[in-house]
Short mmCIF file of C-alpha atoms in Angstrom, two decimals:
data_model
loop_
_atom_site.label_atom_id
_atom_site.label_comp_id
_atom_site.label_asym_id
_atom_site.label_seq_id
_atom_site.Cartn_x
_atom_site.Cartn_y
_atom_site.Cartn_z
CA MET A 1 120.25 91.12 98.61
CA LYS A 2 118.88 93.56 101.13
CA ARG A 3 117.43 96.82 99.91
CA SER A 4 116.45 99.80 101.95
CA PHE A 5 113.24 101.74 101.45
CA ALA A 6 115.12 104.58 99.75
CA SER A 7 116.92 102.37 97.23
CA ARG A 8 113.77 101.08 95.53
CA PRO A 9 113.26 101.95 91.89
CA SER A 10 111.27 105.09 92.49
CA LEU A 11 109.97 105.43 88.95
CA VAL A 12 108.19 102.05 89.09
CA LEU A 13 106.80 102.79 92.55
CA VAL A 14 105.56 106.24 91.57
CA GLY A 15 104.03 104.81 88.40
CA ALA A 16 102.24 102.08 90.37
CA VAL A 17 100.81 104.57 92.86
CA ALA A 18 99.82 106.83 89.97
CA LEU A 19 97.91 103.95 88.36
CA VAL A 20 96.01 103.40 91.60
CA ALA A 21 95.29 107.13 91.86
CA VAL A 22 93.97 107.24 88.29
CA GLY A 23 91.79 104.23 89.06
CA VAL A 24 90.37 105.90 92.17
CA ALA A 25 89.86 109.20 90.34
CA SER A 26 88.10 107.56 87.40
CA ASN A 27 85.76 105.71 89.72
CA ILE A 28 84.91 108.87 91.64
CA GLY A 29 84.97 111.46 88.87
CA LEU A 30 83.21 109.70 86.01
CA ASP A 31 79.45 109.28 85.84
CA SER A 32 79.54 106.42 83.35
CA PRO A 33 77.97 103.11 84.35
CA TYR A 34 80.98 101.38 82.74
CA ARG A 35 83.60 103.00 84.97
CA LEU A 36 83.88 100.20 87.53
CA PHE A 37 85.80 97.60 85.52
CA PRO A 38 88.47 99.96 84.12
CA SER A 39 88.86 101.57 87.55
CA LEU A 40 89.35 98.24 89.27
CA LEU A 41 91.76 97.12 86.56
CA LEU A 42 93.91 100.23 86.98
CA MET A 43 93.84 99.89 90.76
CA ALA A 44 94.74 96.20 90.61
CA LEU A 45 97.66 96.87 88.25
CA GLY A 46 98.96 99.63 90.49
CA VAL A 47 98.66 97.59 93.68
CA ALA A 48 100.36 94.67 91.94
CA GLY A 49 103.22 97.02 91.03
CA VAL A 50 103.60 98.12 94.64
CA ALA A 51 103.46 94.51 95.84
CA THR A 52 106.11 93.54 93.29
CA GLN A 53 108.42 96.17 94.72
CA VAL A 54 108.30 94.65 98.22
CA ARG A 55 107.89 90.96 97.48
CA ASP A 56 111.52 90.04 98.16
CA ASP A 57 111.77 91.89 101.46
CA SER A 58 112.17 90.14 104.78
CA VAL A 59 109.43 90.19 107.39
CA ALA A 60 111.17 92.96 109.33
CA GLN A 61 111.52 95.07 106.18
CA LEU A 62 107.87 94.49 105.30
CA ARG A 63 106.85 95.60 108.79
CA LEU A 64 108.88 98.79 108.46
CA THR A 65 107.54 99.40 104.95
CA ALA A 66 103.95 98.90 106.10
CA LYS A 67 104.45 101.40 108.91
CA ARG A 68 105.91 103.93 106.49
CA TRP A 69 103.02 103.48 104.05
CA TRP A 70 100.51 104.12 106.85
CA VAL A 71 102.36 107.28 107.90
CA VAL A 72 102.30 108.48 104.28
CA ALA A 73 98.59 107.57 104.07
CA PHE A 74 97.82 109.62 107.16
CA VAL A 75 99.78 112.60 105.85
CA ALA A 76 98.12 112.30 102.42
CA PHE A 77 94.67 112.20 104.01
CA LEU A 78 95.08 115.44 106.00
CA PRO A 79 94.77 117.90 103.07
CA TYR A 80 91.77 116.01 101.71
CA ALA A 81 90.11 116.06 105.13
CA LEU A 82 90.63 119.81 105.44
CA VAL A 83 89.14 120.46 102.00
CA ALA A 84 86.28 117.98 102.33
CA ALA A 85 85.04 118.83 105.80
CA PRO A 86 86.42 121.99 107.41
CA GLU A 87 85.21 122.22 111.00
CA SER A 88 85.62 125.90 111.73
CA ASP A 89 85.18 129.16 109.88
CA SER A 90 88.93 129.76 109.77
CA ALA A 91 89.51 126.30 108.25
CA ALA A 92 86.74 126.96 105.73
CA ALA A 93 88.36 130.29 104.82
CA VAL A 94 91.70 128.61 104.23
CA THR A 95 90.23 125.82 102.13
CA ASP A 96 87.91 128.01 100.03
CA GLY A 97 90.71 128.52 97.53
CA LEU A 98 91.29 124.78 97.33
CA ALA A 99 87.64 123.87 96.89
CA ALA A 100 87.70 124.31 93.11
CA PRO A 101 86.23 121.22 91.40
CA PRO A 102 89.41 119.33 90.41
CA ILE A 103 91.30 119.87 93.68
CA PRO A 104 89.12 117.70 95.98
CA LEU A 105 89.09 114.95 93.34
CA ILE A 106 92.88 115.03 93.09
CA LEU A 107 93.34 115.02 96.87
CA GLU A 108 90.82 112.20 97.31
CA SER A 109 92.43 110.08 94.61
CA ILE A 110 95.90 110.54 96.07
CA SER A 111 94.81 109.70 99.61
CA GLY A 112 92.74 106.75 98.39
CA ALA A 113 95.65 105.42 96.33
CA VAL A 114 98.08 105.62 99.22
CA VAL A 115 95.61 103.89 101.55
CA CYS A 116 95.12 101.08 98.99
CA CYS A 117 98.87 100.63 98.72
CA ALA A 118 99.26 100.68 102.52
CA VAL A 119 96.63 97.97 102.83
CA ALA A 120 98.40 95.85 100.19
CA VAL A 121 101.76 96.09 101.95
CA THR A 122 100.11 95.36 105.32
CA VAL A 123 98.47 92.24 103.90
CA LEU A 124 101.82 91.11 102.50
CA TYR A 125 103.39 91.68 105.92
CA GLY A 126 100.60 89.70 107.57
CA PHE A 127 101.11 86.76 105.24
CA ALA A 128 104.89 86.91 105.60
CA SER A 129 104.68 87.01 109.40
CA TYR A 130 102.75 83.72 109.32
CA GLY A 131 105.29 82.10 107.00
CA VAL A 132 103.52 82.50 103.67
CA HIS A 133 106.12 84.35 101.65
CA PRO A 134 106.72 84.26 97.88
CA GLY A 135 109.71 82.20 96.84
CA ARG A 136 110.08 80.42 100.16
CA PRO A 137 108.77 77.04 101.28
CA SER A 138 105.24 76.99 102.68
CA PRO A 139 104.76 76.21 106.39
CA GLU A 140 103.60 72.69 105.46
CA GLU A 141 106.69 72.07 103.35
CA ARG A 142 108.92 73.26 106.21
CA VAL A 143 107.21 70.87 108.66
CA LEU A 144 107.57 67.97 106.23
CA ALA A 145 111.23 68.85 105.61
CA ASP A 146 111.96 68.87 109.35
CA GLY A 147 110.58 65.34 109.64
CA GLY A 148 107.82 66.24 112.08
CA ASP A 149 107.25 64.28 115.28
CA ASP A 150 108.58 60.71 115.11
#
């Protein structure tokens, strides 16, 4: 069954990206020495949720999905970049209102989460383009099934 990008269960996808964002935010925002393991666990669960959403897609669909994730990652990074490092006085004046303590953390966690998800989908596309795809025969099994060179 072919599914388009828009027909995905959005609640699961949003929840997975939210888990990654919470993992990124807890790693950045907390000063506890014990923050690393829970942060990585949340990020891994979220990335696994995103990967589960695209695991049955064809190589062409994975390529399109990876491109879309990178566009979303670029767009999500722009507000964080403006708040974190304004280059001019006019940019600094615009972002002064957004420089309150929770806003940069929120923007950084969102952009970091989307980049993590884009990397995960890109890795899945890379594996699928070389023939390693979940639920399908491995390249070795396909060669053995074809009979090879006799």
